[in-house]
mmCIF file of C-alpha atoms in Angstrom:
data_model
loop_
_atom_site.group_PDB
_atom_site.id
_atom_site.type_symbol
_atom_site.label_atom_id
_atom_site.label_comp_id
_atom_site.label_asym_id
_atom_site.label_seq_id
_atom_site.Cartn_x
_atom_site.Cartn_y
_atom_site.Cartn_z
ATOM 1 C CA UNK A 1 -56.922 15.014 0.949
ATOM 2 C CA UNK A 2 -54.772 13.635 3.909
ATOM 3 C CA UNK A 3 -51.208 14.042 3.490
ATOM 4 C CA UNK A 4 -48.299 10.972 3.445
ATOM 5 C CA UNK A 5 -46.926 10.126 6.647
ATOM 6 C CA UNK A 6 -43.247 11.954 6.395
ATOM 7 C CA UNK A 7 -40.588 9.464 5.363
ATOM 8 C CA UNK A 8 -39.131 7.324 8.428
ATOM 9 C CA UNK A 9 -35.915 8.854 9.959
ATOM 10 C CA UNK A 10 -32.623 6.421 9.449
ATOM 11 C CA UNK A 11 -29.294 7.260 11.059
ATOM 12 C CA UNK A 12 -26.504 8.183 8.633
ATOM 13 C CA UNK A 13 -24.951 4.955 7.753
ATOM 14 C CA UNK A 14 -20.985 6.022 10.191
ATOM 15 C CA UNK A 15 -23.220 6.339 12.964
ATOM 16 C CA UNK A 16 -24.687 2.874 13.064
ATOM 17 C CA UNK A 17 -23.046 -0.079 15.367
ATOM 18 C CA UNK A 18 -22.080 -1.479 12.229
ATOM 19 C CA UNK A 19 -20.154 1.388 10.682
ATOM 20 C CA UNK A 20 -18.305 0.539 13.885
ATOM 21 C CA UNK A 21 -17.500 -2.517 13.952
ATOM 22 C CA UNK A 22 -16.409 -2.130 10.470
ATOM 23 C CA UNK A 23 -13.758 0.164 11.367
ATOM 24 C CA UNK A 24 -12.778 -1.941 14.161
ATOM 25 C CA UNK A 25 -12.861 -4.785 11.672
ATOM 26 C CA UNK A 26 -10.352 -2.401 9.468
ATOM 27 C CA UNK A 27 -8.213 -1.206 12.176
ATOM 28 C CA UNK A 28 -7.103 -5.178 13.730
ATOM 29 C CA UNK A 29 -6.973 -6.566 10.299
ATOM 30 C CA UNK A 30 -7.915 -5.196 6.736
ATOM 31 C CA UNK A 31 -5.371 -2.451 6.697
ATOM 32 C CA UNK A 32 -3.072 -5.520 6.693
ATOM 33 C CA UNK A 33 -5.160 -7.858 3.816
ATOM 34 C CA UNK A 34 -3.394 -8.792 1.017
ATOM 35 C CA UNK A 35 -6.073 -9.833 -1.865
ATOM 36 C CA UNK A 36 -3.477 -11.143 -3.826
ATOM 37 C CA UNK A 37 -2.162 -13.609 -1.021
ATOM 38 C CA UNK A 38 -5.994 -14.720 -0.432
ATOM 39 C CA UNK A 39 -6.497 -15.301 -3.558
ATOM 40 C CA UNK A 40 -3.204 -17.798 -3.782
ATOM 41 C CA UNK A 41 -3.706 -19.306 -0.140
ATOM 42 C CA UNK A 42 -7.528 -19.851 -0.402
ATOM 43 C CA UNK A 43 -8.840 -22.500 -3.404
ATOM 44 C CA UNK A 44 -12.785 -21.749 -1.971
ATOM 45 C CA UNK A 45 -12.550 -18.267 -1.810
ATOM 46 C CA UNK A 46 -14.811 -17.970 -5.176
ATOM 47 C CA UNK A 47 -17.127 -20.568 -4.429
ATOM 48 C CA UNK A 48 -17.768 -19.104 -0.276
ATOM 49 C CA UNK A 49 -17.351 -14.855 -2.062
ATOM 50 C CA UNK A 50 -19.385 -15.132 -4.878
ATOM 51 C CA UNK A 51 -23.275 -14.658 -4.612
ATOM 52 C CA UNK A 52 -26.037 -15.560 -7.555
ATOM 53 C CA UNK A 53 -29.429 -14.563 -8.240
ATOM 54 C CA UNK A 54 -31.610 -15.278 -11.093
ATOM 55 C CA UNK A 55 -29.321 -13.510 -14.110
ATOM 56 C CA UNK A 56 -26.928 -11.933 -12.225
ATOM 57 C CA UNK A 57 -23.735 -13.184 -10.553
ATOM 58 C CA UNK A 58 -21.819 -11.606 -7.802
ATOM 59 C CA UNK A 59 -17.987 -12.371 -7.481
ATOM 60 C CA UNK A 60 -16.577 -10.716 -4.026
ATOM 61 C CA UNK A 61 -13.832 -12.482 -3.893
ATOM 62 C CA UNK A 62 -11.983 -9.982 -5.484
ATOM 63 C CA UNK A 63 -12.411 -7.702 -3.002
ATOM 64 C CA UNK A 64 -11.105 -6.678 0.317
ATOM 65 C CA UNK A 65 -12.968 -8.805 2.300
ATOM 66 C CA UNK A 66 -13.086 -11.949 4.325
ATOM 67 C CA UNK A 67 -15.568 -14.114 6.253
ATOM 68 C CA UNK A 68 -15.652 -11.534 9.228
ATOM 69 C CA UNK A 69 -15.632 -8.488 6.913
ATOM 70 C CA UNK A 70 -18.748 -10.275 4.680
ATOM 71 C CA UNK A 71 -20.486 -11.645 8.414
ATOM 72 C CA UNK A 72 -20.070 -7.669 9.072
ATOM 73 C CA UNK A 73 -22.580 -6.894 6.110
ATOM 74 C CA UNK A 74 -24.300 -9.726 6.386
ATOM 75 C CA UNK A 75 -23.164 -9.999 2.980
#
């Protein structure tokens, strides 16, 4: 009986480019984001934030995040 192949190695998720640029992303402008005021100043922040799939329904724009942040994810 041959073994499995052993599992593929990922890199911890803070030491991916990403991870960087997130904090990056955090340090110029999320410590600053203000939900509330997005929420107020933005009428298509629901309809570009939230995300649907067959039965289920995903509302970010509650969230701290913007278009950069969600680009980011590649949310």
């Amino acid at each position: 009986m041959r073994s499995a192949p052993p599992p593929p190695q990922t890199p911890r998720c803070d030491q991916t480019a990403v991870w960087q640029a997130l904090q990056q992303h955090f340090q110029r402008n999320g410590q600053y984001f203000d939900v509330r005021q997005a929420l107020r100043s933005d009428a298509g922040r629901f309809a570009r934030m939230a995300l649907q799939a067959p039965g289920i329904r995903a509302d970010f724009s509650r969230n701290w995040l913007d278009e950069a942040t969600c680009a980011l994810h590649r949310i």
